C-alpha atoms as one frame of an Amber mdcrd trajectory, in Angstrom:
protein
 -48.084 -67.533  53.883 -46.007 -65.374  51.366 -46.807 -68.249  48.130 -50.419
 -67.775  49.201 -50.489 -63.639  49.058 -48.486 -63.720  45.456 -51.161 -65.876
  44.293 -54.010 -63.796  45.767 -52.193 -60.751  43.760 -52.072 -63.063  40.604
 -55.426 -63.712  40.973 -56.610 -60.031  41.912 -55.281 -58.077  38.852 -57.344
 -60.465  36.765 -60.332 -60.539  38.113 -59.561 -56.628  37.107 -58.777 -57.490
  33.963 -55.427 -58.134  32.018 -56.136 -54.935  29.505 -56.191 -52.351  32.958
 -52.415 -54.432  34.164 -51.586 -53.871  30.368 -52.566 -50.523  30.587 -50.820
 -49.664  34.121 -47.328 -50.841  32.980 -48.505 -48.274  29.693 -47.787 -45.628
  31.543 -45.683 -46.387  34.530 -43.373 -47.081  31.285 -44.343 -43.753  29.899
 -43.672 -41.848  32.194 -39.870 -43.663  32.979 -39.098 -42.524  29.377 -40.841
 -38.628  29.830 -37.970 -38.022  33.514 -34.814 -39.359  31.010 -35.540 -37.076
  28.686 -36.277 -34.584  30.921 -33.101 -35.315  32.403 -31.023 -35.191  29.015
 -31.998 -32.233  28.281 -31.579 -30.704  31.635 -28.324 -31.840  30.813 -27.536
 -30.313  27.452 -29.268 -27.372  29.810 -26.858 -27.469  31.835 -23.027 -28.141
  29.485 -24.437 -25.210  27.279 -24.630 -23.166  30.079 -21.514 -24.108  31.863
 -18.996 -24.121  29.117 -20.005 -20.518  28.838 -19.313 -20.089  32.335 -16.225
 -21.259  31.630 -15.589 -19.332  28.798 -15.899 -15.662  29.934 -13.827 -16.838
  33.370 -11.005 -17.451  31.031 -11.365 -14.064  29.212 -11.771 -11.966  32.552
  -8.755 -13.837  33.875  -6.877 -12.855  30.465  -7.268  -9.158  31.357 -11.363
  -8.529  30.300 -13.064  -6.889  32.714 -16.849  -7.008  32.057 -18.880  -9.835
  30.356 -17.096 -12.103  27.703 -14.811  -9.804  25.827 -13.549 -11.688  22.419
 -17.261 -12.084  22.037 -18.163  -8.886  22.385 -15.080  -6.518  20.989 -14.624
  -2.944  22.313 -15.376  -0.420  19.832 -12.457   0.459  18.105 -10.980   3.775
  20.218 -12.858   2.042  22.854  -9.680  -1.313  22.843  -6.754   1.805  21.597
  -7.124   3.656  24.650  -7.343   0.378  26.984  -3.890  -0.484  24.966  -2.149
   2.825  26.115  -3.529   2.902  29.373  -2.400  -0.553  29.681   0.375   0.145
  28.228   1.336   3.242  30.531   1.162   1.293  33.271   4.285  -1.240  32.779
   7.415  -1.412  34.891  10.011  -2.426  32.353   9.798  -2.706  28.855  12.173
  -3.448  25.809  11.371  -2.796  21.976  13.370  -2.507  19.228  12.388  -0.511
  15.904  13.683   1.175  12.577  13.205   4.304  11.161  14.019   6.480   7.734
  13.554  10.097   6.023  12.782   9.754   2.374  12.947  13.340   0.831   9.686
  13.725  -2.623   7.079  12.046  -2.798   8.925   8.640  -3.898  12.337   7.228
  -4.126  14.886   5.836  -1.943  15.212   6.247   2.281  18.205   8.141   2.011
  18.998   8.567   6.128  18.137   5.323   8.312  18.516   4.689  12.004  17.529
   1.036  13.633  17.167   1.703  17.290  15.952  -0.394  20.969  15.078   0.594
  24.056  15.110  -0.145  27.402  12.203   0.971  29.757  13.372   0.810  33.618
  11.578   1.735  37.049   8.574   3.022  34.815   9.234   6.282  34.576  13.059
   6.037  32.926  13.792   5.005  28.940  16.959   4.169  27.252  17.349   4.728
  23.694  20.179   3.003  21.566  21.174   3.217  17.956  22.184   0.244  16.583
  22.890  -0.139  12.538  21.713  -2.878  11.129  22.102  -4.536   7.008  19.559
  -5.291   5.175  16.589  -3.440   6.995  13.806  -3.600   6.204  11.209  -0.800
   7.687   6.681  -0.706   6.717   7.086  -1.969   3.729   9.600  -0.500   2.286
  12.910  -1.244   0.945  15.692   0.693   3.100  19.460   0.739   1.872  21.871
  -0.899   3.969  24.215   2.159   4.043  23.695   6.080   4.857  23.022   4.941
   7.816  21.956   8.771   9.813  23.794   7.895  13.893  26.220   4.991  14.260
  25.641   2.571  15.876  25.744   2.620  19.814  24.579   6.363  20.506  22.930
   6.590  23.384  19.543   8.151  24.696  17.948   8.408  28.878  14.680  10.148
  28.720  13.179  10.663  31.752   8.827  11.107  32.757   7.888  13.275  34.500
   4.299  14.860  35.505   3.430  12.893  32.264   5.564  14.412  30.373   9.253
  12.785  28.620  12.615  15.376  28.719  15.940  14.222  28.256  19.198  14.641
  31.569  21.103  15.650  29.387  20.260  18.689  27.704  20.927  16.488  24.288
  22.271  17.666  20.473  20.266  17.940  17.302  21.116  13.980  16.806  19.754
  13.285  20.466  16.461  15.791  19.705  15.642  13.810  16.553  16.124   9.961
  18.617  14.303  11.310  21.490  11.006  11.630  18.923  10.850   7.821  17.915
   9.914   7.290  21.788   6.907   4.792  21.178   5.339   5.567  24.571   5.803
   9.597  24.062   4.200   8.951  20.656   1.366   6.398  21.902   0.632   9.095
  24.728   0.552  11.933  22.008  -2.413   9.331  19.985  -4.270   8.953  22.944
  -5.165  12.863  23.672  -5.373  13.427  19.983  -8.337  14.754  18.084  -8.602
  11.425  15.986 -10.412   8.668  13.726  -9.266   4.703  13.987 -10.652   1.834
  12.760 -10.111  -2.044  12.206  -8.053  -2.819  10.130  -8.690  -6.418   7.975
  -5.788  -8.816   8.069  -4.812  -8.478  11.432  -3.133 -12.140  12.654  -4.783
 -14.535  14.651  -5.211 -13.665  18.418  -3.930  -9.877  17.590  -6.270  -6.933
  16.356  -4.873  -4.240  13.827  -5.939  -0.892  14.260  -5.838   2.238  12.370
  -5.134   5.719  13.630  -5.273   8.795  11.315  -4.680  12.399  13.242  -6.456
  15.494  12.349  -4.974  17.153   9.990  -4.167  20.255  12.869  -3.266  16.842
  15.144  -0.748  16.202  12.770   0.156  19.567  12.854   0.791  20.669  16.320
   2.483  17.576  17.427   4.807  18.294  13.961   5.120  21.925  15.432   5.957
  20.490  18.956   8.548  18.868  17.294   9.945  21.200  15.656  10.063  24.083
  18.450  11.584  22.059  20.416  14.179  21.058  18.705  14.501  24.907  17.683
  14.639  25.607  21.268  16.924  22.650  22.026  19.548  24.300  19.589  18.830
  28.138  20.906  20.341  27.360  24.202  23.112  25.360  23.249  24.838  28.502
  22.225  24.969  29.759  25.504  26.032  27.299  27.588  29.449  26.346  27.808
  31.097  23.261  26.678  28.974  23.352  24.236  30.511  23.039  20.689  27.992
  25.578  19.400  29.751  28.067  22.235  32.094  30.668  21.774  34.010  32.144
  25.028  33.766  35.153  22.325  30.707  37.371  23.459  30.242  38.945  19.571
  30.253  35.595  18.053  27.667  34.020  19.687  25.330  37.292  19.143  26.223
  36.727  15.572  25.354  32.738  16.324  22.306  34.003  18.256  21.089  36.515
  15.005  21.063  33.598  13.150  19.701  31.230  14.592  16.885  33.835  15.695
  16.249  34.512  12.048  15.910  30.724  11.010  14.089  30.035  14.012  11.474
  32.989  11.846  11.106  31.149   9.049  11.015  27.905  10.458   7.693  29.643
  12.304   6.781  30.722   8.730   6.745  27.419   7.205   4.819  25.434   9.609
   2.297  28.210   9.364   1.864  27.323   5.792   2.633  22.938   6.480   0.572
  19.932   5.587   0.633  17.392   7.947  -0.476  13.883   7.767  -0.078  10.981
  10.001  -1.698   7.556  10.190  -0.664   4.675  12.589  -1.130   1.205  12.575
  -1.271  -0.575  16.112  -1.364  -3.784  16.382  -2.561  -5.133  19.805  -2.620
  -8.669  21.417  -6.152  -9.612  22.808  -4.872 -11.601  25.286  -3.502  -9.107
  27.184  -4.825  -5.741  25.733  -1.315  -4.338  25.252  -0.060  -3.108  22.225
   3.099  -5.115  20.362   3.230  -3.554  17.561   3.770   0.685  16.070   3.954
   1.366  12.899   3.818   4.906  11.683   3.990   7.508   8.878   3.549  10.936
   8.432   4.381  13.365   6.088   5.313  16.738   5.633   4.091  19.776   2.954
   5.644  23.068   3.220   6.808  25.986  -0.097   9.892  25.443  -1.573  10.363
  28.695  -2.174   9.460  28.498  -5.430   6.063  28.397  -6.105   5.380  24.604
  -5.530   5.965  22.384  -2.217   8.521  20.193  -0.964   7.454  17.058   0.819
   9.320  14.914   3.605   8.429  11.719   4.431   9.043   9.702   8.210   7.837
   6.208   8.795   8.764   3.933  11.526   7.915   0.722  12.687   8.646  -0.430
  16.602   7.658  -3.920  18.265   7.554  -4.444  21.994   8.652  -7.570  23.757
   6.220  -8.930  25.624   6.419  -6.996  29.332
């Protein structure tokens, strides 16, 4: 019975014409090919979108907050603000650095200091001096001799209501060293008037921002630092147990008068001071946190003979991974 049906079907097709039969087969083959091509195109588009989606997920997991941050980097100043905000939220952190001072436009750096710091419980920072040989700082050769402070000198700072201060009154060396606090520097830079731009030549996976403070912002930073040091010296004259204190009221009065004279002279000099401060902040693209901070600040003051004298402070600080 089955054989008879198949024979009848072939005979019917032959009756309809072999050409029609062939055309039906060709049409069916074309439909299959079109479906196959459409399926390949769909798979390609699907894979392309999947790769884009996976890439965005990886960036978000690495610290991005919206969209594909690597494909659409933040503007320089916004990237700087994010890095500073991220660092201010870290509870524990370690860093190492070098600093040096040079008098005059050129020549060697006569005073140099290697130091390290450790942030604990978000608000307590311990700075320690560390003398090292063959130091190099921010592309400037530093002499191994004549360190500014002996190795092992420590300063403890506490942050309260957004301000850093020493737990003890501190001597001049303590005040100078406390100004090397990179957290305080970055916090000041974040709120100061400045120009921020990308620097070329950044290592892979990093972004380097050049931050130049305006003349007024740089001058204000310097005035605040020097005035705070002078005020600390003035307080020491009245503090029992301090080397500047004397049990003789007449001696204390003379010291206070001398301090007042020097403080007035400093105020006059600072009014005529010209300050230029440039920072370079290296940011890890994955964590969005700073990994290195360099600074060069040049202070120009009247020399009393109709000219000007300059003093340059440079520092280079590297942060450990939190």
